[in-house]
Short mmCIF file of C-alpha atoms in Angstrom, two decimals:
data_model
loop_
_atom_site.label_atom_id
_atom_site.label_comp_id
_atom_site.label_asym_id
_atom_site.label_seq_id
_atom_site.Cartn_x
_atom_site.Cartn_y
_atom_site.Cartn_z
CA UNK A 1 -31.23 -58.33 70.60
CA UNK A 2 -32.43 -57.19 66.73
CA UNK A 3 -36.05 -56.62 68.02
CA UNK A 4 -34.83 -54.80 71.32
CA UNK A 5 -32.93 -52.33 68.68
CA UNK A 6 -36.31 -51.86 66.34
CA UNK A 7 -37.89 -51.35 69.23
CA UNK A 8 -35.41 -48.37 70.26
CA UNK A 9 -35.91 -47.00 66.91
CA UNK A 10 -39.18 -46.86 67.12
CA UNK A 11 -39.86 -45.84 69.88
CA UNK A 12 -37.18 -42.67 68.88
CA UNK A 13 -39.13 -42.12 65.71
CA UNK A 14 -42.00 -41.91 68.01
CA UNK A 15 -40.75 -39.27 70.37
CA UNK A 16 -39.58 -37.14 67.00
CA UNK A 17 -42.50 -37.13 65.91
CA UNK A 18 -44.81 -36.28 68.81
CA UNK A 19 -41.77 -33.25 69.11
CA UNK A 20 -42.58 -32.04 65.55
CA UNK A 21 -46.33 -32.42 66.00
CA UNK A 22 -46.58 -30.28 68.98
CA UNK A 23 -44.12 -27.75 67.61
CA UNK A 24 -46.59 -27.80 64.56
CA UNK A 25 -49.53 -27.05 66.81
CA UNK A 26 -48.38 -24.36 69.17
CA UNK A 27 -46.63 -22.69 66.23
CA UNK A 28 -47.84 -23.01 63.24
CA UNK A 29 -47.16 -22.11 60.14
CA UNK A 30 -43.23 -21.99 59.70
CA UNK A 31 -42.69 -18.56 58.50
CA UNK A 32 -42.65 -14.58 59.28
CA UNK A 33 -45.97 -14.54 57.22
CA UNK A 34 -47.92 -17.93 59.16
CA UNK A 35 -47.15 -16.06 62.19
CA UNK A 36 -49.18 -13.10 61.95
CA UNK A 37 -51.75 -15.57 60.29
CA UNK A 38 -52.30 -17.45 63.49
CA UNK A 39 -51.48 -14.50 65.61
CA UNK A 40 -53.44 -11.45 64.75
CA UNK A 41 -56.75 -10.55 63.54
CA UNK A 42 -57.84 -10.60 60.02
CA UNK A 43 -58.90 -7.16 58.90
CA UNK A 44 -59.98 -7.49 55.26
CA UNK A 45 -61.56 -3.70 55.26
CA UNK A 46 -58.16 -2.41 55.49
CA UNK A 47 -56.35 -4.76 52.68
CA UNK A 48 -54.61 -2.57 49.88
CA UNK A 49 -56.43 -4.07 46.91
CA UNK A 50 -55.12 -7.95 46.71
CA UNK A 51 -51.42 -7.37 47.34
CA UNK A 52 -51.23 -6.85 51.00
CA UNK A 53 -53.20 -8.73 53.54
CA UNK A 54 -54.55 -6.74 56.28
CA UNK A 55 -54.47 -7.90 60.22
CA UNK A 56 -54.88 -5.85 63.15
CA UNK A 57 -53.63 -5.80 66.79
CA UNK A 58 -54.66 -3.95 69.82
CA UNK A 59 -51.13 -3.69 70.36
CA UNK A 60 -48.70 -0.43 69.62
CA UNK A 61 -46.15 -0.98 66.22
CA UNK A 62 -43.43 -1.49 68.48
CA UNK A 63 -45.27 -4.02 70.32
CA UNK A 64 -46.05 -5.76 67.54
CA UNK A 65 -43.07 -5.64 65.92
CA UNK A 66 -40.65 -7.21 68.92
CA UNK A 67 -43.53 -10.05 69.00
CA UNK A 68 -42.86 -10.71 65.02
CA UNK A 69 -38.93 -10.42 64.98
CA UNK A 70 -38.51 -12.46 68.27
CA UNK A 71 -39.94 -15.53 66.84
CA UNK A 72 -38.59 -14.12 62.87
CA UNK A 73 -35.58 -12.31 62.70
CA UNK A 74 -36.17 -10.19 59.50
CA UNK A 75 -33.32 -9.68 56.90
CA UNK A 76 -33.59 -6.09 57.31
CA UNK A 77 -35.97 -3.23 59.06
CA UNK A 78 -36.71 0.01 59.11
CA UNK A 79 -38.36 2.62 61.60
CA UNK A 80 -39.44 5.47 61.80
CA UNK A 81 -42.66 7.73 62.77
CA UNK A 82 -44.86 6.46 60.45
CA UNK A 83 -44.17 2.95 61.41
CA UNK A 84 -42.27 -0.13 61.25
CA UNK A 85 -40.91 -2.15 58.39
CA UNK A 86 -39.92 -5.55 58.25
CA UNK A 87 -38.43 -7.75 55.14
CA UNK A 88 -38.34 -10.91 55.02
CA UNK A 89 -36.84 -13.07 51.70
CA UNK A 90 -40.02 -13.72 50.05
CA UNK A 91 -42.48 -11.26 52.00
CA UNK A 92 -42.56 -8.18 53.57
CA UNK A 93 -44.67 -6.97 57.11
CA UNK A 94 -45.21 -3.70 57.76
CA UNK A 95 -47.21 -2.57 61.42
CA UNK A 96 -48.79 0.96 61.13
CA UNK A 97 -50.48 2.17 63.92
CA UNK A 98 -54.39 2.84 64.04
CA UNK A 99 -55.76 6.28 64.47
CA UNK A 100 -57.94 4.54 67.51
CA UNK A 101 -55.48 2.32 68.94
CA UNK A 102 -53.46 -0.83 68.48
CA UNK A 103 -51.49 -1.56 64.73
CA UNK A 104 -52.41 -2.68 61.29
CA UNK A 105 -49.96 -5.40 59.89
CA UNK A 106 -50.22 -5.38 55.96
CA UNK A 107 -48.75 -8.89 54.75
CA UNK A 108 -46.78 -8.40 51.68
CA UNK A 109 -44.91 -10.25 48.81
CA UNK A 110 -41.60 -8.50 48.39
CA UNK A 111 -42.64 -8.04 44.42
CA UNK A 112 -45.06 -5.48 45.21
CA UNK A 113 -43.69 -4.65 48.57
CA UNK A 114 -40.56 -2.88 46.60
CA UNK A 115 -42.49 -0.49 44.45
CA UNK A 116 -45.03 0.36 47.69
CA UNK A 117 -42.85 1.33 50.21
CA UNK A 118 -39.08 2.19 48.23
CA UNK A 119 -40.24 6.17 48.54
CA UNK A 120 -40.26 5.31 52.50
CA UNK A 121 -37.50 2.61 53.10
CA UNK A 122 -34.98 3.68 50.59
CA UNK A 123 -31.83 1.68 50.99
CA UNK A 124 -32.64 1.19 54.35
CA UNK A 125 -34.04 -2.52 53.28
CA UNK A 126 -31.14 -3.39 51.75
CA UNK A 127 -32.04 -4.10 48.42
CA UNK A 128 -29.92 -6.53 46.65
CA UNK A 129 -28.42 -8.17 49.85
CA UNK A 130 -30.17 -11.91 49.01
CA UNK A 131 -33.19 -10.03 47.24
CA UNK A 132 -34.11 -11.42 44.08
CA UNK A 133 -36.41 -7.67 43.39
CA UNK A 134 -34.68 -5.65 41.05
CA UNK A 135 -34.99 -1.98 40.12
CA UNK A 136 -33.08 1.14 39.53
CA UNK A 137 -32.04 3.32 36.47
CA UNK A 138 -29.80 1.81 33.40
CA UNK A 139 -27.27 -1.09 34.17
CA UNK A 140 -28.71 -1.48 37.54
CA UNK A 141 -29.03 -5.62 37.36
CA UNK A 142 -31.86 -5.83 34.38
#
């Protein structure tokens, strides 16, 4: 009876891990920013000096967007007609459509995201709600 149990659990250990490894594969990387990595195609021309990561789409912002926050629900976003903006805890992705067509998806940390994009966003992200950026006037968290 003990081997007839080892075998059980390993032959459960076996299943877990074939789960995991095909999860790995068809997914990737497990995060907002892996995503676009694996999903979308690198567009170094368009980075913003070495901050934010460039990728393009032949897809519309919106499109783009729903395909992002269905598999990575972002901690806050914001819209509006310039484009869309997602934030995430450590990064942030923002889809801007191309004058030709389709989006460009800048990839972000929230560090330099915050300084970039406050003029546009405003509260809207929801600064201090789990962020760790701070900013502000006099007594506001320094």
């Amino acid at each position: 009876m003990t081997y007839r149990r080892w075998f059980v659990v390993g032959v459960a250990f076996a299943v877990i891990g074939a789960v995991v490894a095909a999860f790995a594969i068809f997914y990737g990387n497990f995060s907002p920013r892996g995503y676009v990595e694996d999903r979308y195609t690198r567009a170094t021309s368009r980075d913003l000096g070495s901050d934010a990561i460039a990728y393009t789409s032949n897809r519309t912002p919106s499109q783009v967007s729903k395909e992002i926050t269905d598999a990575w629900q972002p901690a806050d976003q914001y819209v509006d007609g310039s484009g869309v903006y997602l934030r995430y805890d450590d990064d942030s992705v923002v889809i801007l459509p191309l004058a030709a067509a389709g989006s460009v998806i800048l990839l972000e940390r929230m560090t330099t995201a915050y300084p970039r994009y406050h003029s546009r966003v405003g509260s809207h992200w929801g600064w201090g709600r789990g962020s760790t950026v701070r900013g502000g006037g006099p007594g506001s968290g320094k």
